[in-house]
Short mmCIF file of C-alpha atoms in Angstrom, two decimals:
data_model
loop_
_atom_site.label_atom_id
_atom_site.label_comp_id
_atom_site.label_asym_id
_atom_site.label_seq_id
_atom_site.Cartn_x
_atom_site.Cartn_y
_atom_site.Cartn_z
CA MET A 1 20.58 -11.32 -14.41
CA GLU A 2 16.97 -12.48 -14.37
CA LYS A 3 14.62 -10.12 -12.58
CA GLY A 4 12.43 -11.25 -9.70
CA ILE A 5 8.71 -10.63 -9.79
CA THR A 6 6.91 -7.38 -9.09
CA ILE A 7 3.59 -7.39 -7.24
CA ILE A 8 1.27 -4.42 -7.68
CA THR A 9 -1.98 -4.13 -5.75
CA GLY A 10 -4.81 -2.23 -7.42
CA ALA A 11 -2.89 -2.68 -10.68
CA ASP A 12 -5.97 -2.09 -12.84
CA GLY A 13 -6.76 1.31 -11.29
CA GLY A 14 -5.85 4.75 -12.58
CA MET A 15 -2.32 4.93 -11.17
CA GLY A 16 -1.97 1.16 -10.96
CA GLN A 17 -2.11 0.80 -14.73
CA ILE A 18 0.65 3.39 -15.15
CA ILE A 19 2.86 1.72 -12.55
CA THR A 20 2.25 -1.71 -14.08
CA GLY A 21 3.18 -0.44 -17.52
CA ALA A 22 6.40 1.15 -16.27
CA LEU A 23 7.58 -1.98 -14.46
CA ALA A 24 6.55 -4.18 -17.40
CA ARG A 25 8.60 -2.08 -19.81
CA GLU A 26 11.62 -2.60 -17.57
CA GLY A 27 11.24 -6.35 -18.07
CA TYR A 28 9.88 -7.32 -14.66
CA PRO A 29 7.50 -10.27 -14.45
CA VAL A 30 4.40 -8.60 -12.95
CA VAL A 31 1.62 -10.00 -10.81
CA MET A 32 -1.37 -7.66 -11.00
CA ALA A 33 -3.13 -8.12 -7.66
CA CYS A 34 -6.72 -7.05 -8.30
CA LYS A 35 -10.11 -7.41 -6.65
CA ASP A 36 -11.92 -8.06 -9.95
CA PRO A 37 -9.83 -10.23 -12.31
CA ASP A 38 -12.40 -9.98 -15.12
CA LYS A 39 -12.15 -6.19 -15.08
CA ALA A 40 -8.35 -6.34 -14.93
CA ALA A 41 -7.93 -8.89 -17.75
CA PRO A 42 -8.22 -6.42 -20.68
CA VAL A 43 -5.88 -4.01 -18.89
CA CYS A 44 -3.35 -6.81 -18.53
CA GLU A 45 -3.64 -7.74 -22.20
CA ARG A 46 -3.20 -4.13 -23.30
CA ILE A 47 -0.06 -3.67 -21.17
CA ARG A 48 1.38 -6.92 -22.51
CA LYS A 49 1.03 -5.65 -26.07
CA GLU A 50 2.26 -2.12 -25.35
CA SER A 51 5.27 -3.25 -23.30
CA GLY A 52 6.20 -6.35 -25.29
CA ASN A 53 6.34 -8.18 -21.96
CA ASP A 54 4.25 -11.34 -21.83
CA GLN A 55 5.20 -12.10 -18.23
CA ILE A 56 2.22 -10.22 -16.80
CA GLU A 57 -0.65 -11.95 -15.09
CA VAL A 58 -3.71 -11.08 -13.02
CA ARG A 59 -4.38 -12.73 -9.68
CA PRO A 60 -7.39 -12.08 -7.44
CA VAL A 61 -7.07 -10.55 -3.99
CA ASN A 62 -9.65 -8.74 -1.89
CA LEU A 63 -7.91 -6.48 0.60
CA ALA A 64 -11.09 -6.32 2.66
CA SER A 65 -10.61 -10.01 3.52
CA PHE A 66 -7.69 -11.46 5.45
CA ALA A 67 -8.60 -14.91 4.10
CA SER A 68 -8.21 -13.60 0.55
CA VAL A 69 -4.85 -12.01 1.36
CA LYS A 70 -3.72 -15.29 2.93
CA ALA A 71 -4.77 -17.30 -0.14
CA PHE A 72 -2.99 -14.84 -2.44
CA THR A 73 0.24 -14.92 -0.44
CA ASP A 74 0.09 -18.69 0.18
CA ARG A 75 0.23 -19.28 -3.57
CA LEU A 76 3.26 -17.04 -3.96
CA LEU A 77 5.01 -18.64 -0.98
CA THR A 78 4.39 -22.08 -2.44
CA GLU A 79 5.83 -21.02 -5.80
CA GLY A 80 8.86 -19.54 -4.06
CA ARG A 81 9.79 -17.02 -6.77
CA PRO A 82 11.96 -14.14 -5.49
CA ILE A 83 10.23 -10.77 -5.17
CA ASP A 84 12.13 -7.73 -6.46
CA ARG A 85 9.39 -5.11 -6.04
CA LEU A 86 6.22 -4.88 -3.97
CA MET A 87 3.99 -1.91 -4.78
CA ASN A 88 1.24 -1.48 -2.18
CA ASN A 89 -0.72 0.84 -4.44
CA ALA A 90 -4.39 -0.05 -3.81
CA GLY A 91 -6.56 2.23 -1.70
CA ILE A 92 -10.19 3.17 -1.19
CA LEU A 93 -12.19 6.12 0.11
CA THR A 94 -15.74 5.01 0.88
CA THR A 95 -18.69 5.99 3.02
CA PRO A 96 -20.41 5.18 5.37
CA VAL A 97 -18.64 2.96 7.91
CA ARG A 98 -18.65 -0.70 6.85
CA GLN A 99 -17.09 -3.59 8.70
CA THR A 100 -15.29 -6.44 6.97
CA GLU A 101 -15.75 -10.14 7.75
CA ASP A 102 -12.74 -9.71 10.07
CA GLY A 103 -14.41 -6.96 12.11
CA LEU A 104 -12.32 -4.09 10.74
CA GLU A 105 -13.56 -0.88 9.16
CA THR A 106 -13.22 -1.44 5.40
CA ILE A 107 -11.01 1.58 4.66
CA VAL A 108 -8.70 0.52 7.49
CA SER A 109 -8.45 -3.02 6.11
CA VAL A 110 -7.81 -2.08 2.48
CA ASN A 111 -5.51 0.90 3.08
CA TYR A 112 -3.50 -0.37 6.04
CA ALA A 113 -4.13 -3.76 7.67
CA ALA A 114 -4.15 -5.82 4.47
CA PRO A 115 -0.96 -4.19 3.07
CA TYR A 116 0.68 -4.85 6.45
CA LEU A 117 -0.40 -8.49 6.32
CA LEU A 118 0.47 -9.00 2.67
CA THR A 119 3.91 -7.47 3.12
CA ARG A 120 4.73 -9.36 6.30
CA ARG A 121 3.71 -12.69 4.78
CA LEU A 122 5.82 -12.13 1.65
CA LEU A 123 9.02 -11.06 3.43
CA PRO A 124 10.55 -14.58 3.17
CA LEU A 125 10.59 -14.16 -0.63
CA MET A 126 12.46 -10.85 -0.48
CA HIS A 127 16.21 -10.32 -0.63
CA ALA A 128 18.88 -7.65 -0.59
CA GLY A 129 17.85 -5.08 -3.19
CA THR A 130 14.11 -5.70 -2.93
CA ARG A 131 12.14 -2.45 -2.82
CA ILE A 132 8.79 -2.03 -1.10
CA VAL A 133 6.79 1.07 -2.05
CA ASN A 134 3.70 2.07 -0.08
CA THR A 135 1.31 4.64 -1.53
CA VAL A 136 0.31 7.12 1.16
CA SER A 137 -1.34 10.54 0.82
CA CYS A 138 -0.88 14.11 1.95
CA THR A 139 -3.84 13.43 4.27
CA TYR A 140 -1.46 11.63 6.65
CA SER A 141 -0.88 15.14 8.01
CA ILE A 142 -4.37 15.10 9.58
CA GLY A 143 -4.14 11.47 10.68
CA LYS A 144 -4.66 10.29 14.25
CA ILE A 145 -4.46 6.74 15.57
CA LYS A 146 -6.92 6.28 18.43
CA SER A 147 -8.47 3.35 20.27
CA ASP A 148 -11.24 2.72 17.68
CA PHE A 149 -8.86 2.76 14.70
CA PHE A 150 -9.28 -0.86 13.65
CA ARG A 151 -13.01 -1.17 14.25
CA LYS A 152 -14.34 2.24 13.21
CA GLY A 153 -11.38 4.06 11.71
CA LYS A 154 -11.63 6.84 14.28
CA ASN A 155 -13.19 7.74 17.61
CA GLY A 156 -16.57 9.42 17.39
CA ARG A 157 -18.64 10.09 14.31
CA PHE A 158 -17.48 8.48 11.04
CA ASN A 159 -15.86 10.87 8.58
CA ARG A 160 -14.34 9.19 5.54
CA ILE A 161 -11.71 11.88 4.87
CA GLN A 162 -10.47 11.67 8.46
CA VAL A 163 -10.51 7.86 8.42
CA TYR A 164 -8.63 7.90 5.11
CA GLY A 165 -6.02 10.22 6.61
CA ASN A 166 -5.73 7.96 9.64
CA THR A 167 -5.03 4.94 7.44
CA LYS A 168 -2.42 6.80 5.43
CA LEU A 169 -0.66 7.89 8.63
CA ALA A 170 -0.77 4.26 9.77
CA LEU A 171 0.77 3.14 6.46
CA LEU A 172 3.48 5.78 6.83
CA PHE A 173 4.23 4.49 10.35
CA PHE A 174 4.40 0.96 8.94
CA THR A 175 6.81 2.15 6.23
CA ARG A 176 9.16 3.70 8.76
CA GLU A 177 8.96 0.85 11.27
CA LEU A 178 9.44 -1.90 8.68
CA ALA A 179 12.36 -0.03 7.10
CA GLY A 180 14.24 -0.20 10.38
CA GLN A 181 13.39 -3.83 10.97
CA VAL A 182 14.56 -5.13 7.55
CA LYS A 183 17.53 -2.79 7.14
CA GLU A 184 20.09 -5.53 7.83
CA ARG A 185 18.56 -7.68 5.09
CA GLY A 186 19.15 -4.97 2.47
CA ILE A 187 15.42 -4.50 1.78
CA THR A 188 14.26 -0.91 1.38
CA VAL A 189 10.84 0.48 2.25
CA ASN A 190 9.62 3.93 1.23
CA ALA A 191 6.34 5.81 0.95
CA ALA A 192 5.07 7.61 -2.15
CA ASP A 193 2.69 10.56 -1.81
CA PRO A 194 1.05 11.00 -5.23
CA GLY A 195 -0.74 14.22 -4.32
CA ILE A 196 -4.36 14.80 -5.36
CA VAL A 197 -4.94 12.73 -8.47
CA SER A 198 -7.83 12.79 -10.93
CA THR A 199 -9.24 9.30 -10.35
CA ASN A 200 -12.65 7.94 -9.35
CA MET A 201 -11.50 7.92 -5.74
CA ILE A 202 -12.06 11.65 -5.30
CA THR A 203 -15.69 11.48 -6.39
CA MET A 204 -17.80 12.37 -3.35
CA ASN A 205 -21.08 10.83 -4.58
CA ALA A 206 -22.82 14.13 -3.88
CA TRP A 207 -24.87 16.70 -5.80
CA PHE A 208 -21.85 18.96 -6.34
CA ASP A 209 -19.72 16.33 -8.14
CA PRO A 210 -20.41 17.70 -11.67
CA LEU A 211 -19.49 21.21 -10.55
CA THR A 212 -16.34 19.91 -8.84
CA ASP A 213 -15.32 18.09 -12.02
CA VAL A 214 -15.56 21.30 -14.04
CA LEU A 215 -13.82 23.59 -11.54
CA PHE A 216 -11.38 21.28 -9.76
CA ARG A 217 -10.20 18.35 -11.87
CA PRO A 218 -8.33 20.43 -14.50
CA PHE A 219 -5.95 21.64 -11.78
CA ILE A 220 -5.05 18.33 -10.14
CA LYS A 221 -2.63 15.63 -11.24
CA THR A 222 -3.26 13.11 -13.96
CA PRO A 223 -2.83 9.42 -13.02
CA ALA A 224 0.53 9.44 -14.82
CA GLN A 225 1.71 12.43 -12.80
CA GLY A 226 0.45 10.84 -9.59
CA ALA A 227 2.20 7.54 -10.34
CA ALA A 228 5.55 9.17 -11.15
CA THR A 229 6.85 9.14 -7.57
CA ALA A 230 6.06 5.47 -6.97
CA ILE A 231 7.75 4.58 -10.27
CA HIS A 232 10.78 6.67 -9.27
CA LEU A 233 11.05 4.80 -5.97
CA ALA A 234 10.74 1.45 -7.73
CA LEU A 235 13.16 2.04 -10.60
CA SER A 236 15.56 4.92 -10.03
CA PRO A 237 19.19 3.94 -9.37
CA ASP A 238 19.33 6.95 -7.05
CA MET A 239 16.99 5.14 -4.64
CA ALA A 240 19.34 2.20 -4.07
CA GLY A 241 19.85 1.76 -0.33
CA LYS A 242 17.57 4.65 0.66
CA SER A 243 14.83 3.61 3.06
CA GLY A 244 12.29 4.73 5.64
CA CYS A 245 11.39 7.98 3.92
CA CYS A 246 8.40 9.64 2.28
CA TYR A 247 8.60 11.11 -1.21
CA ALA A 248 6.39 13.48 -3.22
CA ASN A 249 7.07 14.75 -6.72
CA CYS A 250 10.06 12.36 -6.73
CA LYS A 251 11.72 14.27 -3.89
CA GLU A 252 12.08 13.38 -0.23
CA VAL A 253 9.58 15.06 2.06
CA LYS A 254 10.81 16.58 5.30
CA LEU A 255 8.45 14.96 7.78
CA PRO A 256 7.42 16.95 10.88
CA LYS A 257 8.86 15.98 14.25
CA ARG A 258 5.45 14.83 15.49
CA ILE A 259 5.58 12.02 12.91
CA LEU A 260 9.29 11.27 13.17
CA ARG A 261 9.03 10.88 16.95
CA HIS A 262 5.46 9.67 17.21
CA PRO A 263 4.97 7.27 20.15
CA ARG A 264 2.28 5.33 18.29
CA GLN A 265 4.57 4.09 15.50
CA ARG A 266 5.97 1.03 17.30
CA ARG A 267 2.78 0.47 19.27
CA LEU A 268 0.70 0.34 16.08
CA TRP A 269 3.07 -2.32 14.69
CA ASP A 270 2.64 -4.39 17.85
CA ASP A 271 -1.14 -3.88 17.95
CA THR A 272 -1.47 -4.97 14.31
CA GLU A 273 0.69 -8.03 14.89
CA ALA A 274 -1.40 -8.91 17.95
CA LEU A 275 -4.56 -8.58 15.82
CA LEU A 276 -3.25 -11.04 13.22
CA LEU A 277 -1.38 -13.67 15.23
CA PRO A 278 -4.41 -15.30 16.93
CA HIS A 279 -5.87 -16.02 13.47
CA ASN A 280 -2.67 -17.80 12.34
CA LEU A 281 -2.13 -15.12 9.71
CA LEU A 282 1.52 -14.59 10.60
CA ASP A 283 4.02 -17.42 11.01
CA ILE A 284 5.49 -16.76 14.43
CA LYS A 285 8.48 -19.00 13.56
CA ASN A 286 9.45 -16.68 10.72
CA ILE A 287 8.96 -13.37 12.51
CA ARG A 288 12.53 -12.95 13.76
CA GLU A 289 14.02 -14.48 10.63
CA THR A 290 12.17 -12.14 8.26
CA VAL A 291 11.95 -8.99 10.35
CA GLY A 292 14.72 -9.03 12.95
CA THR A 293 15.43 -6.32 15.47
CA TYR A 294 17.17 -2.98 15.44
#
């Protein structure tokens, strides 16, 4: 049976390259969704050669722009090819606070709002057996969703680690909420916590970076180790039908009650939908068809 396409955001990054290679070797046609196509092109070519899969292509998308996400998804919707896997892998950790053209804090847009939008817009192309994997982080444990979440990332003074944690908690809430809403369609949605991974993201742009590299990096995960859980969720037969959970080291994480019963989970979904609908970014006619109720 011919495989549907796999979409991987941030596919040219440290973990993204590993995930792309793994899905390519399994024979999936892969769309590498990358901010800088020129940078991603040699990565794509290398993975084609190593995997023997020539059905890999790079397409541009800037997750700090709703217009870019819309253009990216519009093309896929027009083509109409079924989606087997969606890997929301891209993420950023930047400082100081920066607002996007849509008025959102940039970390919030890239790590949460854009994956929400991209996923919601592509649901019509998904089917029973499609797997959605969202890359979160252990920092969701310090996350808080307050009134300034979309605009500033957090109430009060900007702190990029806290804002990052807030976005990862938001993405975890989205994972759990969406899993319930698409359950009847046979689509599964899970979160992958890669742990602390040795990528450029953890560079603090401070005087102590060289010292940190010497003392800290040897003891944290390699990109391949960090990507292992997302790959497990995408490919393992054991994951068939399992949904709405968070995994680390390829094992399900027992989430605390404050997250499992958090009152903000459904409200955040509604608030995000309300943010997007006035800009015609979600097709209101397809909402009940693609999401449903539970």
